[in-house]
Amino acid sequence: MKQIIEDQKSFFNTHTTKNIDFRIKQLDALQAVLKDNESLLNEAIYTDFKKSEFDTYVSELALLYNDIKEAKRNIKKWSRKKRVSTNLLNFPASSYIIPEPLGVCLVIGAWNYPYQLSLAPVVAALAAGNTVVLKPSELPSKTSEVMAKLINENFDPKVFKVIEGGVSETTELLKQDFDKIFFTGSTKVGKIVYKAAAENLTPVTLEMGGKSPAFVTEDCNLKMTVKRMMWAKFLNAGQTCIAPDYVMVHEKVKEKFLELVKNEIEEEHFKFENHNYVQIINDDNFDRLAAMIKPEQVYFGGNTDIKARYIQPTILQNVSFSDSVMQEEIFGPILPVIAYTNLDKAITEVRKFPKPLSCYVFTDDKKTKQKILNEVSFGGGAINDAVMHISNPNLPFGGVGQSGIGNYHGKAGFDCFTHYKSILDKPTWLELPIKYYPHTNQKLKWIKRLMSFQ
Ligand code: NAD
């Protein structure tokens, strides 16, 4: 581990990674490795938790290909020195900002979208001219194995290396002196990473989770709301950091909403055999989720099968904020529906939780939309949709408060692996004497004047 990091540091110090063509070459290589091995990648992820080729393409590979394309298209522009104006006090001079890579970066991935969450930060790091050590999640063991094999066979370890492992390997990695740590995972482990990073004052981006609410107001297009929300919720069997965690629905439309939800789930036939549903990742998560299902609250679903690690899409009603299902992020195919009559009170309840990663507002009323956007703090979200904001590279993706520190995707990804070096560049043919001793009232008058011009 130490040797790999040392080698990456030495290589970074040769300045080779600062060359734009070199960076593009790395991105091309990653694209080729993924494209050429799609069947291997599909096989591994299906073995891990029965994720279909369709879902793997839509929610993992396509996003990576787009990230690579976007980075390649903009890399020259993003890496360019940017001129800014110079204030009068510094006349004559020019001022500019030089984007420079941070150095050797550690990326720690989560299991739920194992390819996308591991490799999207890597795309950003390589585009910005860094070297990378990637530690994918150990839970989907086949995807971790296949990433390690493909990357380590096709990349120079001085540029990009995968190190597999669980808690002990990650703990060891966190003791090393990296120039940046990018972590995706739970808030609990995020705190461990943040503490470890503080030892070396390493900058971090922390992509975590939380309880993301969905508001369904009385004036929304209910049919469309249900269609879009059910797809977003049961994609990956609810094991999505930005899936709607619970629904706040207006009492007036609650019954109709529930009825439409039931119809939609029945129509979609979320099943492994239909290739639109996945397994719960492991027995621990299965047990955790199964315990949240109280039979008396089940409006729809509730069936489970431990052998198959299957939990049916489940809708809970008559849920209160003190129920166990409302105590932690669900991260599975269970959707509690809570009715409200007063939007202010509903917002107050939502705000009692730590700031979530996402929030969704289903409404056709402009004032309601503005009110919720103004009064609820969250990472990012959508109006009359859910999850899809992640697919727009122009929207920085990240949390706030307990759900995250920092953003990535598109330009925001490049920025999070870049230091912006500010330079004041002065010629030597003129130097105003006013800042030098002896200080006089006349000089102070001039300084005040000059400093008032920006
Ligand atoms: P996790 O925190 O358990 O694991 C994440 C990574 O940390 C893994 O690589 C794991 O090996 C490592 N890790 C686990 N325990 C550790 C420890 N004690 N010390 C050091 N490293 C350790 O998270 P997870 O179960 O993989 O993912 C689920 C969580 O991640 C959910 O809370 C979800 O909301 C969040 N998530 C967030 C995003 C996002 O983009 N914001 C995306 C996916 C998942």
Coordinates of C-alpha atoms and ligand atoms in Angstrom, one line a residue:
M1 CA 0.0 0.0 0.0
K2 CA 2.7 2.4 1.1
Q3 CA 4.8 1.6 -2.0
I4 CA 1.9 2.2 -4.3
I5 CA 1.3 5.6 -2.8
E6 CA 5.0 6.5 -2.8
D7 CA 5.2 5.5 -6.5
Q8 CA 2.2 7.6 -7.4
K9 CA 3.7 10.6 -5.5
S10 CA 7.0 10.3 -7.4
F11 CA 5.1 10.0 -10.7
F12 CA 2.9 12.9 -9.9
N13 CA 6.0 15.0 -9.1
T14 CA 7.3 14.4 -12.7
H15 CA 4.3 16.6 -13.8
T16 CA 3.3 14.1 -16.5
T17 CA -0.3 14.1 -15.3
K18 CA -0.6 17.8 -15.9
N19 CA -0.3 17.2 -19.7
I20 CA -3.8 17.4 -21.2
D21 CA -3.1 14.7 -23.8
F22 CA -2.0 12.4 -21.0
R23 CA -5.2 12.9 -19.1
I24 CA -7.3 12.3 -22.2
K25 CA -5.4 9.1 -22.8
Q26 CA -6.3 7.9 -19.4
L27 CA -10.0 8.7 -20.0
D28 CA -9.9 7.0 -23.3
A29 CA -8.3 3.9 -21.7
L30 CA -11.0 3.8 -19.0
Q31 CA -13.7 4.1 -21.7
A32 CA -12.2 1.3 -23.7
V33 CA -11.7 -1.0 -20.7
L34 CA -15.4 -0.6 -19.7
K35 CA -16.7 -0.9 -23.3
D36 CA -14.6 -3.9 -24.1
N37 CA -15.7 -5.7 -21.0
E38 CA -19.4 -4.9 -20.6
S39 CA -20.4 -8.5 -20.6
L40 CA -17.9 -9.3 -17.8
L41 CA -19.1 -6.3 -15.8
N42 CA -22.8 -7.3 -16.3
E43 CA -22.1 -10.8 -15.2
A44 CA -20.3 -9.7 -12.0
I45 CA -23.0 -7.3 -10.9
Y46 CA -25.8 -9.9 -11.7
T47 CA -23.9 -12.4 -9.5
D48 CA -23.6 -9.9 -6.7
F49 CA -27.3 -8.8 -6.5
K50 CA -29.1 -9.8 -9.7
K51 CA -28.8 -6.4 -11.3
S52 CA -29.9 -6.6 -15.0
E53 CA -28.0 -5.6 -18.0
F54 CA -30.6 -2.8 -18.7
D55 CA -30.3 -1.3 -15.2
T56 CA -26.5 -1.6 -15.2
Y57 CA -26.4 0.3 -18.5
V58 CA -28.9 3.0 -17.5
S59 CA -27.7 3.6 -13.9
E60 CA -24.0 2.8 -14.1
L61 CA -22.3 2.5 -17.4
A62 CA -24.2 5.2 -19.4
L63 CA -23.5 7.7 -16.6
L64 CA -19.8 6.8 -16.7
Y65 CA -19.6 7.1 -20.5
N66 CA -21.3 10.5 -20.3
D67 CA -19.0 11.7 -17.6
I68 CA -16.0 10.7 -19.7
K69 CA -17.4 12.4 -22.8
E70 CA -18.2 15.5 -20.8
A71 CA -14.7 15.6 -19.2
K72 CA -13.0 15.1 -22.6
R73 CA -15.1 17.7 -24.3
N74 CA -14.3 20.4 -21.6
I75 CA -10.9 19.4 -20.3
K76 CA -9.0 22.1 -22.2
K77 CA -11.4 24.8 -21.1
W78 CA -11.5 23.7 -17.5
S79 CA -7.7 23.4 -17.3
R80 CA -7.0 26.8 -18.8
K81 CA -5.5 29.6 -16.7
K82 CA -8.3 32.1 -16.1
R83 CA -7.6 35.9 -16.1
V84 CA -9.4 38.1 -13.6
S85 CA -9.2 41.9 -13.3
T86 CA -6.6 43.6 -11.0
N87 CA -7.6 46.1 -8.4
L88 CA -6.2 49.7 -8.7
L89 CA -4.0 49.3 -5.6
N90 CA -1.9 46.6 -7.4
F91 CA -1.5 48.6 -10.6
P92 CA 0.4 47.7 -12.8
A93 CA -0.2 44.0 -12.8
S94 CA -2.2 41.1 -14.2
S95 CA -4.1 38.6 -12.1
Y96 CA -5.0 35.0 -13.0
I97 CA -6.1 31.7 -11.5
I98 CA -4.3 28.5 -12.5
P99 CA -6.1 25.2 -12.0
E100 CA -3.7 22.6 -10.6
P101 CA -4.3 18.9 -9.7
L102 CA -4.2 18.1 -6.0
G103 CA -1.9 15.0 -6.3
V104 CA -2.5 11.5 -5.1
C105 CA -6.2 10.9 -4.4
L106 CA -8.0 8.1 -2.5
V107 CA -11.5 7.2 -3.7
I108 CA -13.6 5.0 -1.4
G109 CA -16.7 3.6 -3.1
A110 CA -20.1 2.4 -1.8
W111 CA -21.8 -0.9 -2.8
N112 CA -25.2 0.2 -4.2
Y113 CA -24.0 1.4 -7.6
P114 CA -20.6 -0.2 -7.4
Y115 CA -19.3 0.8 -10.9
Q116 CA -20.7 4.3 -11.1
L117 CA -19.9 5.4 -7.5
S118 CA -16.4 4.1 -7.7
L119 CA -15.5 5.2 -11.1
A120 CA -17.3 8.6 -11.6
P121 CA -15.0 10.3 -9.0
V122 CA -12.1 8.6 -10.7
V123 CA -13.1 10.1 -14.1
A124 CA -13.1 13.5 -12.4
A125 CA -9.8 13.0 -10.6
L126 CA -8.0 11.8 -13.8
A127 CA -9.5 14.6 -15.9
A128 CA -8.1 17.1 -13.3
G129 CA -4.7 15.5 -13.6
N130 CA -4.4 13.5 -10.4
T131 CA -3.3 9.9 -9.7
V132 CA -5.9 7.7 -8.0
V133 CA -6.1 4.8 -5.6
L134 CA -9.6 3.3 -5.7
K135 CA -11.0 1.2 -2.9
P136 CA -14.3 -0.2 -4.1
S137 CA -16.9 -1.5 -1.6
E138 CA -16.2 -5.1 -0.6
L139 CA -19.9 -6.1 -0.3
P140 CA -20.5 -6.8 -4.0
S141 CA -17.4 -8.9 -4.1
K142 CA -17.6 -9.9 -7.8
T143 CA -17.8 -6.3 -9.0
S144 CA -14.9 -5.3 -6.7
E145 CA -12.9 -8.2 -8.1
V146 CA -13.7 -7.4 -11.7
M147 CA -12.8 -3.7 -11.3
A148 CA -9.5 -4.6 -9.7
K149 CA -8.7 -7.1 -12.4
L150 CA -9.6 -4.8 -15.3
I151 CA -8.0 -1.6 -13.9
N152 CA -4.9 -3.2 -12.6
E153 CA -4.3 -5.1 -15.8
N154 CA -4.8 -2.0 -18.0
F155 CA -3.5 1.0 -16.1
D156 CA 0.0 2.0 -14.9
P157 CA -0.3 1.6 -11.0
K158 CA 1.6 4.9 -10.8
V159 CA -1.5 6.5 -12.3
F160 CA -4.5 4.5 -11.2
K161 CA -4.6 1.4 -8.9
V162 CA -7.4 -0.5 -7.3
I163 CA -6.9 -1.9 -3.9
E164 CA -9.6 -4.2 -2.7
G165 CA -10.6 -4.7 0.9
G166 CA -13.0 -4.0 3.8
V167 CA -12.8 -2.2 7.0
S168 CA -9.2 -3.1 8.0
E169 CA -7.7 -2.3 4.5
T170 CA -9.6 1.0 4.4
T171 CA -8.5 1.8 7.9
E172 CA -4.9 1.3 6.8
L173 CA -5.4 3.4 3.7
L174 CA -6.8 6.2 5.7
K175 CA -3.6 6.4 7.7
Q176 CA -1.6 7.3 4.6
D177 CA -0.9 10.8 3.5
F178 CA -3.2 11.5 0.5
D179 CA -3.8 14.9 -1.2
K180 CA -7.5 14.3 -1.4
I181 CA -10.0 11.7 -0.1
F182 CA -13.3 11.2 -1.9
F183 CA -15.7 9.0 0.1
T184 CA -19.2 7.7 -0.8
G185 CA -21.1 5.8 1.9
S186 CA -22.9 6.2 5.2
T187 CA -22.8 9.2 7.5
K188 CA -21.4 6.9 10.2
V189 CA -18.4 5.9 8.2
G190 CA -18.1 9.4 6.7
K191 CA -17.3 10.7 10.2
I192 CA -14.5 8.1 10.5
V193 CA -13.1 9.2 7.2
Y194 CA -13.3 12.9 8.1
K195 CA -11.5 12.3 11.4
A196 CA -8.7 10.3 9.7
A197 CA -8.4 13.0 7.0
A198 CA -8.0 15.6 9.7
E199 CA -4.8 14.0 11.0
N200 CA -3.1 15.0 7.7
L201 CA -5.3 18.0 7.0
T202 CA -6.4 16.2 3.8
P203 CA -9.3 17.8 2.0
V204 CA -12.3 15.6 1.6
T205 CA -15.5 15.2 -0.4
L206 CA -18.0 13.2 1.5
E207 CA -21.0 11.8 -0.4
M208 CA -23.4 10.4 2.2
G209 CA -27.2 9.7 2.6
G210 CA -30.1 10.6 4.8
K211 CA -33.9 10.5 4.7
S212 CA -35.0 12.1 1.5
P213 CA -38.6 13.2 1.5
A214 CA -41.1 13.5 -1.3
F215 CA -43.9 16.0 -1.0
V216 CA -47.1 15.2 -2.9
T217 CA -49.4 18.2 -2.7
E218 CA -53.1 18.3 -3.5
D219 CA -52.7 20.0 -6.8
C220 CA -50.1 17.7 -8.4
N221 CA -50.6 15.5 -11.5
L222 CA -51.1 12.4 -9.4
K223 CA -50.8 9.9 -12.2
M224 CA -47.5 11.2 -13.4
T225 CA -46.3 11.7 -9.8
V226 CA -46.9 8.0 -9.0
K227 CA -45.4 6.7 -12.2
R228 CA -42.1 8.7 -11.8
M229 CA -41.9 8.2 -8.1
M230 CA -42.4 4.4 -8.1
W231 CA -39.7 4.0 -10.8
A232 CA -37.3 6.1 -8.7
K233 CA -38.1 4.3 -5.5
F234 CA -37.9 0.7 -6.7
L235 CA -35.0 1.1 -9.0
N236 CA -32.2 -1.0 -7.4
A237 CA -34.9 -2.2 -4.9
G238 CA -34.8 1.1 -3.2
Q239 CA -31.0 0.8 -2.5
T240 CA -30.4 4.3 -3.9
C241 CA -29.0 7.1 -1.9
I242 CA -31.3 9.6 -3.6
A243 CA -34.4 7.4 -3.7
P244 CA -37.5 9.0 -2.0
D245 CA -37.2 7.7 1.6
Y246 CA -40.8 8.6 2.7
V247 CA -43.8 10.5 1.2
M248 CA -45.6 13.4 2.8
V249 CA -48.9 13.4 1.0
H250 CA -51.8 15.8 1.4
E251 CA -54.7 14.2 3.2
K252 CA -57.1 15.2 0.4
V253 CA -55.3 13.1 -2.2
K254 CA -53.9 10.3 0.0
E255 CA -56.5 7.6 -0.8
K256 CA -56.2 8.2 -4.6
F257 CA -52.4 8.4 -4.3
L258 CA -52.3 5.0 -2.5
E259 CA -54.6 3.4 -5.0
L260 CA -52.5 4.6 -8.0
V261 CA -49.3 3.5 -6.2
K262 CA -50.7 0.0 -5.8
N263 CA -51.8 -0.2 -9.5
E264 CA -48.5 1.1 -10.7
I265 CA -46.5 -1.4 -8.7
E266 CA -48.7 -4.2 -9.9
E267 CA -48.4 -3.0 -13.5
E268 CA -44.6 -2.7 -13.3
H269 CA -44.2 -6.3 -12.0
F270 CA -41.0 -5.6 -10.0
K271 CA -39.4 -9.1 -10.0
F272 CA -36.0 -10.5 -10.5
E273 CA -37.3 -12.6 -13.5
N274 CA -38.5 -9.4 -15.2
H275 CA -35.0 -7.9 -14.8
N276 CA -36.3 -4.8 -13.2
Y277 CA -35.7 -5.6 -9.6
V278 CA -32.6 -6.6 -7.6
Q279 CA -31.7 -8.5 -4.4
I280 CA -31.1 -6.9 -1.1
I281 CA -27.3 -6.8 -0.9
N282 CA -26.7 -9.1 2.1
D283 CA -28.4 -10.8 5.0
D284 CA -27.7 -8.0 7.5
N285 CA -29.4 -5.4 5.3
F286 CA -32.3 -7.9 4.7
D287 CA -32.8 -8.4 8.5
R288 CA -32.6 -4.6 9.1
L289 CA -35.2 -3.9 6.4
A290 CA -37.5 -6.8 7.3
A291 CA -37.7 -5.5 10.9
M292 CA -39.1 -2.2 9.6
I293 CA -42.2 -3.9 8.1
K294 CA -45.0 -3.9 10.7
P295 CA -47.8 -6.0 9.3
E296 CA -50.5 -3.7 10.6
Q297 CA -49.0 -0.8 8.6
V298 CA -48.7 -2.7 5.3
Y299 CA -50.9 -1.1 2.6
F300 CA -49.3 -3.1 -0.1
G301 CA -46.6 -5.8 -0.3
G302 CA -44.7 -6.9 2.8
N303 CA -43.6 -10.3 1.5
T304 CA -40.0 -11.3 2.1
D305 CA -37.8 -14.3 1.3
I306 CA -34.5 -14.5 3.1
K307 CA -33.1 -17.2 0.9
A308 CA -33.5 -15.1 -2.2
R309 CA -32.8 -11.9 -0.3
Y310 CA -36.1 -10.6 -1.8
I311 CA -38.3 -7.9 -0.2
Q312 CA -41.4 -7.1 -2.1
P313 CA -42.0 -3.4 -2.9
T314 CA -43.8 -2.4 0.2
I315 CA -46.0 0.6 1.0
L316 CA -46.7 1.5 4.7
Q317 CA -49.5 3.7 5.9
N318 CA -50.5 5.1 9.3
V319 CA -46.9 5.7 10.0
S320 CA -45.8 8.1 12.6
F321 CA -42.5 9.9 13.0
S322 CA -41.7 7.8 16.1
D323 CA -41.9 4.5 14.2
S324 CA -38.6 2.6 13.7
V325 CA -38.9 3.0 9.9
M326 CA -38.7 6.8 10.4
Q327 CA -35.6 6.6 12.7
E328 CA -33.0 5.9 10.0
E329 CA -32.4 6.0 6.2
I330 CA -34.4 3.1 4.8
F331 CA -32.2 2.3 1.8
G332 CA -34.5 -0.5 0.6
P333 CA -37.9 -1.1 -1.1
I334 CA -40.1 0.2 1.7
L335 CA -42.0 3.4 1.4
P336 CA -43.8 5.0 4.3
V337 CA -46.7 7.3 3.4
I338 CA -47.5 10.0 5.9
A339 CA -50.6 12.3 5.4
Y340 CA -50.5 16.0 6.2
T341 CA -53.2 18.7 6.2
N342 CA -51.0 21.7 6.9
L343 CA -47.9 22.2 4.7
D344 CA -46.2 24.4 7.3
K345 CA -46.5 21.6 9.9
A346 CA -45.3 19.0 7.3
I347 CA -42.2 21.1 6.6
T348 CA -41.5 21.5 10.3
E349 CA -41.6 17.7 10.7
V350 CA -39.3 17.2 7.7
R351 CA -36.9 19.8 9.1
K352 CA -36.5 17.9 12.3
F353 CA -34.3 15.4 10.4
P354 CA -30.7 16.1 9.5
K355 CA -30.5 17.9 6.1
P356 CA -31.2 15.1 3.5
L357 CA -29.3 14.3 0.3
S358 CA -32.5 14.9 -1.8
C359 CA -36.0 16.3 -1.7
Y360 CA -38.7 15.9 -4.3
V361 CA -41.7 18.2 -4.7
F362 CA -44.7 17.0 -6.7
T363 CA -46.9 20.0 -7.4
D364 CA -48.3 22.1 -10.1
D365 CA -48.5 25.1 -7.8
K366 CA -45.7 27.6 -8.2
K367 CA -46.0 29.1 -4.7
T368 CA -45.9 25.6 -3.0
K369 CA -42.8 24.7 -5.0
Q370 CA -41.1 28.0 -4.0
K371 CA -42.1 27.6 -0.4
I372 CA -40.6 24.1 -0.1
L373 CA -37.5 25.0 -2.0
N374 CA -37.0 28.0 0.2
E375 CA -37.7 26.4 3.5
V376 CA -36.2 22.9 3.3
S377 CA -32.4 22.5 3.0
F378 CA -31.2 19.5 1.1
G379 CA -28.4 18.5 -1.3
G380 CA -30.3 18.5 -4.6
G381 CA -33.6 17.3 -6.0
A382 CA -36.3 17.6 -8.6
I383 CA -39.7 19.1 -9.1
N384 CA -42.3 16.6 -10.4
D385 CA -39.6 13.9 -10.7
A386 CA -37.2 11.9 -8.6
V387 CA -33.6 10.7 -8.9
M388 CA -33.3 12.0 -12.5
H389 CA -31.4 15.2 -11.5
I390 CA -28.3 12.9 -11.1
S391 CA -28.3 12.4 -14.9
N392 CA -27.7 16.1 -15.7
P393 CA -23.9 16.7 -15.6
N394 CA -24.6 20.5 -15.3
L395 CA -26.1 20.0 -11.9
P396 CA -23.4 19.6 -9.2
F397 CA -24.3 16.5 -7.1
G398 CA -23.7 16.4 -3.4
G399 CA -25.2 16.7 0.1
V400 CA -25.3 19.3 2.8
G401 CA -24.9 18.9 6.5
Q402 CA -25.0 15.3 7.5
S403 CA -25.7 14.2 3.9
G404 CA -22.4 15.4 2.5
I405 CA -19.6 17.9 2.0
G406 CA -18.8 19.0 -1.5
N407 CA -20.1 18.2 -5.0
Y408 CA -19.1 16.4 -8.1
H409 CA -20.2 15.4 -11.7
G410 CA -19.3 17.5 -14.7
K411 CA -17.4 20.7 -13.9
A412 CA -18.1 20.3 -10.2
G413 CA -16.2 17.0 -10.3
F414 CA -13.2 18.6 -11.9
D415 CA -13.3 21.4 -9.3
C416 CA -13.4 19.0 -6.4
F417 CA -10.1 17.5 -7.5
T418 CA -8.5 20.8 -8.4
H419 CA -6.7 23.5 -6.5
Y420 CA -7.2 27.0 -7.9
K421 CA -3.9 28.8 -7.5
S422 CA -4.3 32.6 -7.5
I423 CA -1.5 34.7 -8.9
L424 CA -0.8 38.4 -8.9
D425 CA 1.8 38.9 -11.6
K426 CA 3.7 42.2 -11.4
P427 CA 6.2 43.9 -13.7
T428 CA 9.1 45.8 -12.1
W429 CA 9.1 49.0 -14.0
L430 CA 6.9 50.9 -11.5
E431 CA 6.4 50.8 -7.7
L432 CA 4.2 53.3 -5.9
P433 CA 5.8 54.4 -2.7
I434 CA 2.7 54.8 -0.6
K435 CA 2.8 51.6 1.4
Y436 CA 6.4 52.1 2.6
Y437 CA 7.8 54.0 5.6
P438 CA 7.7 56.8 6.6
H439 CA 3.8 56.6 6.8
T440 CA 2.3 60.1 6.4
N441 CA -1.2 61.5 6.4
Q442 CA -0.9 62.2 2.7
K443 CA -0.1 58.5 2.0
L444 CA -3.0 57.3 4.2
K445 CA -5.3 59.6 2.2
W446 CA -4.1 58.0 -1.0
I447 CA -4.3 54.5 0.3
K448 CA -7.9 55.0 1.4
R449 CA -8.7 56.4 -2.0
L450 CA -7.0 53.5 -3.9
M451 CA -8.5 50.8 -1.7
S452 CA -12.0 52.1 -2.2
F453 CA -11.6 51.1 -5.9
Q454 CA -11.9 47.4 -6.5
Ligands
NAD1 P1 -20.6 2.2 4.2 O1 -20.4 3.6 4.9 O2 -20.9 1.1 5.1 O3 -19.4 1.8 3.3 C1 -18.8 2.7 2.4 C2 -17.3 2.4 2.2 O4 -16.6 2.6 3.5 C3 -17.0 1.0 1.8 O5 -16.0 1.0 0.8 C4 -16.5 0.3 3.0 O6 -15.6 -0.7 2.8 C5 -15.9 1.4 3.8 N1 -16.0 1.2 5.3 C6 -17.1 0.7 5.9 N2 -16.8 0.7 7.3 C7 -15.7 1.3 7.4 C8 -14.9 1.7 8.6 N3 -15.3 1.4 9.8 N4 -13.7 2.3 8.4 C9 -13.3 2.6 7.2 N5 -14.0 2.3 6.1 C10 -15.1 1.7 6.2 O7 -21.8 2.5 3.2 P2 -22.5 1.5 2.2 O8 -23.3 0.6 3.0 O9 -21.6 1.0 1.2 O10 -23.5 2.5 1.4 C11 -24.7 2.9 1.9 C12 -24.7 4.3 2.4 O11 -24.1 5.1 1.4 C13 -26.1 4.9 2.5 O12 -26.2 5.7 3.7 C14 -26.3 5.8 1.3 O13 -27.2 6.8 1.4 C15 -24.9 6.3 1.1 N6 -24.7 6.6 -0.3 C16 -24.5 7.8 -0.7 C17 -24.3 8.2 -2.0 C18 -24.1 9.6 -2.5 O14 -23.7 9.7 -3.6 N7 -24.2 10.6 -1.7 C19 -24.3 7.1 -3.0 C20 -24.5 5.8 -2.5 C21 -24.7 5.5 -1.2

